[in-house]
Short mmCIF file of N, CA and C in Angstrom, two decimals:
data_model
loop_
_atom_site.label_atom_id
_atom_site.label_comp_id
_atom_site.label_asym_id
_atom_site.label_seq_id
_atom_site.Cartn_x
_atom_site.Cartn_y
_atom_site.Cartn_z
N UNK A 1 1.98 7.64 18.14
CA UNK A 1 1.21 6.44 18.34
C UNK A 1 0.73 6.35 19.79
N UNK A 2 1.61 6.68 20.71
CA UNK A 2 1.23 6.65 22.13
C UNK A 2 0.09 7.63 22.39
N UNK A 3 0.16 8.80 21.78
CA UNK A 3 -0.89 9.80 21.92
C UNK A 3 -2.23 9.23 21.47
N UNK A 4 -2.24 8.56 20.35
CA UNK A 4 -3.48 7.96 19.83
C UNK A 4 -3.99 6.86 20.75
N UNK A 5 -3.07 5.99 21.20
CA UNK A 5 -3.48 4.90 22.09
C UNK A 5 -4.12 5.41 23.37
N UNK A 6 -3.59 6.50 23.89
CA UNK A 6 -4.11 7.08 25.13
C UNK A 6 -5.47 7.72 24.95
N UNK A 7 -5.75 8.26 23.79
CA UNK A 7 -6.95 9.07 23.60
C UNK A 7 -8.06 8.41 22.79
N UNK A 8 -7.78 7.31 22.14
CA UNK A 8 -8.81 6.63 21.35
C UNK A 8 -9.25 5.40 22.14
N UNK A 9 -10.50 5.39 22.62
CA UNK A 9 -10.93 4.31 23.50
C UNK A 9 -11.11 2.97 22.79
N UNK A 10 -11.45 2.99 21.53
CA UNK A 10 -11.69 1.73 20.80
C UNK A 10 -10.38 1.24 20.18
N UNK A 11 -9.93 0.08 20.61
CA UNK A 11 -8.64 -0.45 20.17
C UNK A 11 -8.55 -0.58 18.65
N UNK A 12 -9.62 -1.02 18.02
CA UNK A 12 -9.60 -1.22 16.57
C UNK A 12 -9.47 0.10 15.81
N UNK A 13 -9.77 1.21 16.45
CA UNK A 13 -9.70 2.52 15.79
C UNK A 13 -8.32 3.17 15.90
N UNK A 14 -7.43 2.60 16.71
CA UNK A 14 -6.09 3.15 16.86
C UNK A 14 -5.30 2.87 15.58
N UNK A 15 -4.68 3.89 15.00
CA UNK A 15 -3.93 3.67 13.76
C UNK A 15 -2.78 2.69 13.95
N UNK A 16 -2.54 1.91 12.92
CA UNK A 16 -1.42 0.98 12.91
C UNK A 16 -0.14 1.71 12.51
N UNK A 17 -0.31 2.71 11.66
CA UNK A 17 0.83 3.46 11.13
C UNK A 17 0.43 4.91 10.92
N UNK A 18 1.35 5.79 11.14
CA UNK A 18 1.12 7.21 10.86
C UNK A 18 2.19 7.65 9.86
N UNK A 19 1.75 8.18 8.74
CA UNK A 19 2.66 8.64 7.70
C UNK A 19 2.47 10.14 7.53
N UNK A 20 3.56 10.87 7.64
CA UNK A 20 3.51 12.32 7.46
C UNK A 20 3.89 12.62 6.01
N UNK A 21 2.99 13.30 5.31
CA UNK A 21 3.22 13.66 3.92
C UNK A 21 3.46 15.16 3.82
N UNK A 22 4.26 15.58 2.85
CA UNK A 22 4.47 17.02 2.67
C UNK A 22 3.18 17.74 2.28
N UNK A 23 2.32 17.02 1.55
CA UNK A 23 1.02 17.57 1.15
C UNK A 23 0.10 16.42 0.78
N UNK A 24 -1.18 16.60 1.00
CA UNK A 24 -2.15 15.59 0.59
C UNK A 24 -2.42 15.72 -0.90
N UNK A 25 -2.58 14.59 -1.60
CA UNK A 25 -2.94 14.68 -3.01
C UNK A 25 -4.36 15.22 -3.12
N UNK A 26 -4.59 16.10 -4.09
CA UNK A 26 -5.90 16.70 -4.23
C UNK A 26 -6.43 16.57 -5.65
N UNK A 27 -7.74 16.71 -5.77
CA UNK A 27 -8.39 16.71 -7.08
C UNK A 27 -8.28 18.11 -7.67
N UNK A 28 -8.80 18.27 -8.87
CA UNK A 28 -8.76 19.58 -9.54
C UNK A 28 -9.53 20.65 -8.77
N UNK A 29 -10.52 20.23 -7.97
CA UNK A 29 -11.30 21.21 -7.21
C UNK A 29 -10.80 21.37 -5.77
N UNK A 30 -9.68 20.70 -5.44
CA UNK A 30 -9.07 20.89 -4.13
C UNK A 30 -9.47 19.91 -3.05
N UNK A 31 -10.27 18.90 -3.38
CA UNK A 31 -10.63 17.89 -2.38
C UNK A 31 -9.52 16.84 -2.29
N UNK A 32 -9.43 16.19 -1.13
CA UNK A 32 -8.44 15.13 -0.96
C UNK A 32 -8.73 13.98 -1.91
N UNK A 33 -7.72 13.55 -2.65
CA UNK A 33 -7.86 12.46 -3.61
C UNK A 33 -7.51 11.15 -2.91
N UNK A 34 -8.52 10.53 -2.31
CA UNK A 34 -8.32 9.34 -1.48
C UNK A 34 -7.74 8.15 -2.23
N UNK A 35 -8.07 7.92 -3.50
CA UNK A 35 -7.44 6.78 -4.19
C UNK A 35 -5.92 6.85 -4.18
N UNK A 36 -5.36 8.02 -4.33
CA UNK A 36 -3.89 8.17 -4.30
C UNK A 36 -3.34 7.75 -2.94
N UNK A 37 -4.04 8.09 -1.86
CA UNK A 37 -3.60 7.66 -0.53
C UNK A 37 -3.65 6.14 -0.40
N UNK A 38 -4.70 5.53 -0.94
CA UNK A 38 -4.81 4.06 -0.91
C UNK A 38 -3.67 3.43 -1.71
N UNK A 39 -3.38 3.99 -2.89
CA UNK A 39 -2.31 3.44 -3.73
C UNK A 39 -0.96 3.53 -3.01
N UNK A 40 -0.71 4.63 -2.35
CA UNK A 40 0.54 4.76 -1.61
C UNK A 40 0.63 3.73 -0.49
N UNK A 41 -0.47 3.49 0.19
CA UNK A 41 -0.50 2.48 1.26
C UNK A 41 -0.25 1.10 0.70
N UNK A 42 -0.87 0.79 -0.44
CA UNK A 42 -0.67 -0.51 -1.08
C UNK A 42 0.80 -0.69 -1.44
N UNK A 43 1.40 0.32 -2.02
CA UNK A 43 2.81 0.25 -2.41
C UNK A 43 3.69 -0.04 -1.19
N UNK A 44 3.44 0.66 -0.11
CA UNK A 44 4.25 0.49 1.09
C UNK A 44 4.08 -0.89 1.71
N UNK A 45 2.84 -1.33 1.85
CA UNK A 45 2.57 -2.61 2.50
C UNK A 45 3.11 -3.77 1.67
N UNK A 46 2.91 -3.75 0.36
CA UNK A 46 3.41 -4.84 -0.48
C UNK A 46 4.93 -4.86 -0.52
N UNK A 47 5.54 -3.70 -0.60
CA UNK A 47 7.01 -3.63 -0.60
C UNK A 47 7.57 -4.21 0.70
N UNK A 48 6.95 -3.87 1.83
CA UNK A 48 7.41 -4.40 3.12
C UNK A 48 7.20 -5.90 3.23
N UNK A 49 6.06 -6.39 2.75
CA UNK A 49 5.78 -7.84 2.81
C UNK A 49 6.78 -8.62 1.98
N UNK A 50 7.10 -8.10 0.81
CA UNK A 50 8.10 -8.77 -0.04
C UNK A 50 9.49 -8.71 0.60
N UNK A 51 9.83 -7.57 1.17
CA UNK A 51 11.14 -7.42 1.81
C UNK A 51 11.31 -8.38 2.99
N UNK A 52 10.23 -8.66 3.71
CA UNK A 52 10.30 -9.62 4.82
C UNK A 52 10.67 -11.02 4.33
N UNK A 53 10.40 -11.28 3.06
CA UNK A 53 10.76 -12.58 2.46
C UNK A 53 12.05 -12.46 1.64
N UNK A 54 12.79 -11.37 1.83
CA UNK A 54 14.04 -11.10 1.12
C UNK A 54 13.84 -11.02 -0.39
N UNK A 55 12.73 -10.42 -0.80
CA UNK A 55 12.43 -10.21 -2.21
C UNK A 55 12.45 -8.71 -2.47
N UNK A 56 13.43 -8.27 -3.24
CA UNK A 56 13.54 -6.84 -3.57
C UNK A 56 12.64 -6.54 -4.76
N UNK A 57 11.83 -5.49 -4.61
CA UNK A 57 10.89 -5.15 -5.68
C UNK A 57 10.51 -3.69 -5.61
N UNK A 58 10.07 -3.18 -6.75
CA UNK A 58 9.49 -1.85 -6.83
C UNK A 58 8.01 -2.04 -7.11
N UNK A 59 7.17 -1.50 -6.26
CA UNK A 59 5.72 -1.65 -6.39
C UNK A 59 5.12 -0.30 -6.76
N UNK A 60 4.29 -0.32 -7.80
CA UNK A 60 3.57 0.87 -8.23
C UNK A 60 2.09 0.52 -8.31
N UNK A 61 1.26 1.19 -7.54
CA UNK A 61 -0.18 0.94 -7.56
C UNK A 61 -0.89 2.10 -8.23
N UNK A 62 -1.99 1.77 -8.88
CA UNK A 62 -2.77 2.82 -9.52
C UNK A 62 -4.07 2.29 -10.08
N UNK A 63 -4.78 3.16 -10.76
CA UNK A 63 -6.08 2.79 -11.33
C UNK A 63 -5.87 1.86 -12.52
N UNK A 64 -6.80 0.94 -12.67
CA UNK A 64 -6.77 0.01 -13.79
C UNK A 64 -8.20 -0.20 -14.26
N UNK A 65 -8.40 -0.13 -15.55
CA UNK A 65 -9.76 -0.24 -16.11
C UNK A 65 -10.39 -1.59 -15.80
N UNK A 66 -9.61 -2.64 -15.84
CA UNK A 66 -10.15 -3.99 -15.65
C UNK A 66 -10.28 -4.36 -14.17
N UNK A 67 -9.28 -4.00 -13.35
CA UNK A 67 -9.24 -4.44 -11.95
C UNK A 67 -9.67 -3.38 -10.94
N UNK A 68 -9.84 -2.17 -11.37
CA UNK A 68 -10.12 -1.09 -10.43
C UNK A 68 -8.82 -0.53 -9.91
N UNK A 69 -8.14 -1.30 -9.08
CA UNK A 69 -6.80 -0.95 -8.60
C UNK A 69 -5.88 -2.11 -8.94
N UNK A 70 -4.71 -1.78 -9.45
CA UNK A 70 -3.72 -2.79 -9.81
C UNK A 70 -2.36 -2.39 -9.26
N UNK A 71 -1.68 -3.35 -8.63
CA UNK A 71 -0.32 -3.15 -8.16
C UNK A 71 0.63 -3.82 -9.15
N UNK A 72 1.49 -3.02 -9.73
CA UNK A 72 2.50 -3.55 -10.66
C UNK A 72 3.78 -3.75 -9.87
N UNK A 73 4.26 -4.99 -9.84
CA UNK A 73 5.42 -5.35 -9.04
C UNK A 73 6.58 -5.68 -9.97
N UNK A 74 7.61 -4.87 -9.91
CA UNK A 74 8.83 -5.08 -10.71
C UNK A 74 9.88 -5.68 -9.79
N UNK A 75 10.19 -6.96 -10.00
CA UNK A 75 11.16 -7.65 -9.15
C UNK A 75 12.58 -7.31 -9.57
N UNK A 76 13.46 -7.15 -8.59
CA UNK A 76 14.87 -6.90 -8.88
C UNK A 76 15.49 -8.15 -9.50
N UNK A 77 14.99 -9.31 -9.09
CA UNK A 77 15.47 -10.60 -9.61
C UNK A 77 14.25 -11.37 -10.11
N UNK A 78 14.11 -11.48 -11.42
CA UNK A 78 12.93 -12.13 -12.02
C UNK A 78 12.78 -13.59 -11.62
N UNK A 79 13.85 -14.22 -11.16
CA UNK A 79 13.76 -15.63 -10.75
C UNK A 79 12.99 -15.79 -9.43
N UNK A 80 12.70 -14.69 -8.76
CA UNK A 80 11.94 -14.75 -7.50
C UNK A 80 10.44 -14.62 -7.71
N UNK A 81 9.98 -14.65 -8.94
CA UNK A 81 8.56 -14.49 -9.23
C UNK A 81 7.71 -15.56 -8.54
N UNK A 82 8.17 -16.80 -8.55
CA UNK A 82 7.40 -17.87 -7.91
C UNK A 82 7.32 -17.68 -6.39
N UNK A 83 8.36 -17.12 -5.80
CA UNK A 83 8.35 -16.85 -4.36
C UNK A 83 7.49 -15.64 -4.03
N UNK A 84 7.41 -14.68 -4.95
CA UNK A 84 6.66 -13.45 -4.70
C UNK A 84 5.15 -13.66 -4.80
N UNK A 85 4.70 -14.53 -5.68
CA UNK A 85 3.25 -14.69 -5.90
C UNK A 85 2.47 -15.09 -4.66
N UNK A 86 2.93 -16.04 -3.85
CA UNK A 86 2.15 -16.36 -2.63
C UNK A 86 2.12 -15.20 -1.63
N UNK A 87 3.19 -14.43 -1.55
CA UNK A 87 3.23 -13.28 -0.64
C UNK A 87 2.18 -12.26 -1.09
N UNK A 88 2.16 -11.97 -2.38
CA UNK A 88 1.21 -11.00 -2.92
C UNK A 88 -0.22 -11.53 -2.88
N UNK A 89 -0.39 -12.83 -3.01
CA UNK A 89 -1.71 -13.44 -3.00
C UNK A 89 -2.43 -13.32 -1.66
N UNK A 90 -1.69 -12.99 -0.62
CA UNK A 90 -2.28 -12.83 0.71
C UNK A 90 -3.04 -11.51 0.84
N UNK A 91 -2.94 -10.64 -0.18
CA UNK A 91 -3.57 -9.32 -0.13
C UNK A 91 -4.72 -9.25 -1.12
N UNK A 92 -5.72 -8.46 -0.79
CA UNK A 92 -6.92 -8.32 -1.62
C UNK A 92 -6.75 -7.21 -2.64
N UNK A 93 -5.69 -7.30 -3.41
CA UNK A 93 -5.45 -6.34 -4.49
C UNK A 93 -4.86 -7.11 -5.67
N UNK A 94 -5.31 -6.78 -6.86
CA UNK A 94 -4.78 -7.43 -8.06
C UNK A 94 -3.33 -7.02 -8.25
N UNK A 95 -2.47 -8.00 -8.58
CA UNK A 95 -1.05 -7.73 -8.76
C UNK A 95 -0.58 -8.28 -10.10
N UNK A 96 0.31 -7.53 -10.71
CA UNK A 96 0.95 -7.93 -11.96
C UNK A 96 2.44 -7.99 -11.67
N UNK A 97 3.03 -9.18 -11.80
CA UNK A 97 4.44 -9.38 -11.44
C UNK A 97 5.27 -9.45 -12.72
N UNK A 98 6.36 -8.68 -12.73
CA UNK A 98 7.30 -8.77 -13.86
C UNK A 98 8.72 -8.68 -13.36
#
């Protein structure tokens, strides 16, 4: 992060997070499959946001015919659904809570 901050002059362009993956997801022809990277980011950010509110959940994001991208949120404790909805509502991604 320090390396990026020192070398990228525009503050808004400095990455907020750097994630090292064993391999990039690719399409059948070998190009980077960017939707998979977005889904992984959604899963991580939503899981962290819920954890900050002490809500344990498993988040799985992926393609959805109706919504484009849908995050499926499986709560460890179903009674926390009402507490989870406002947290998830702060993000611009469709969520299904169960």
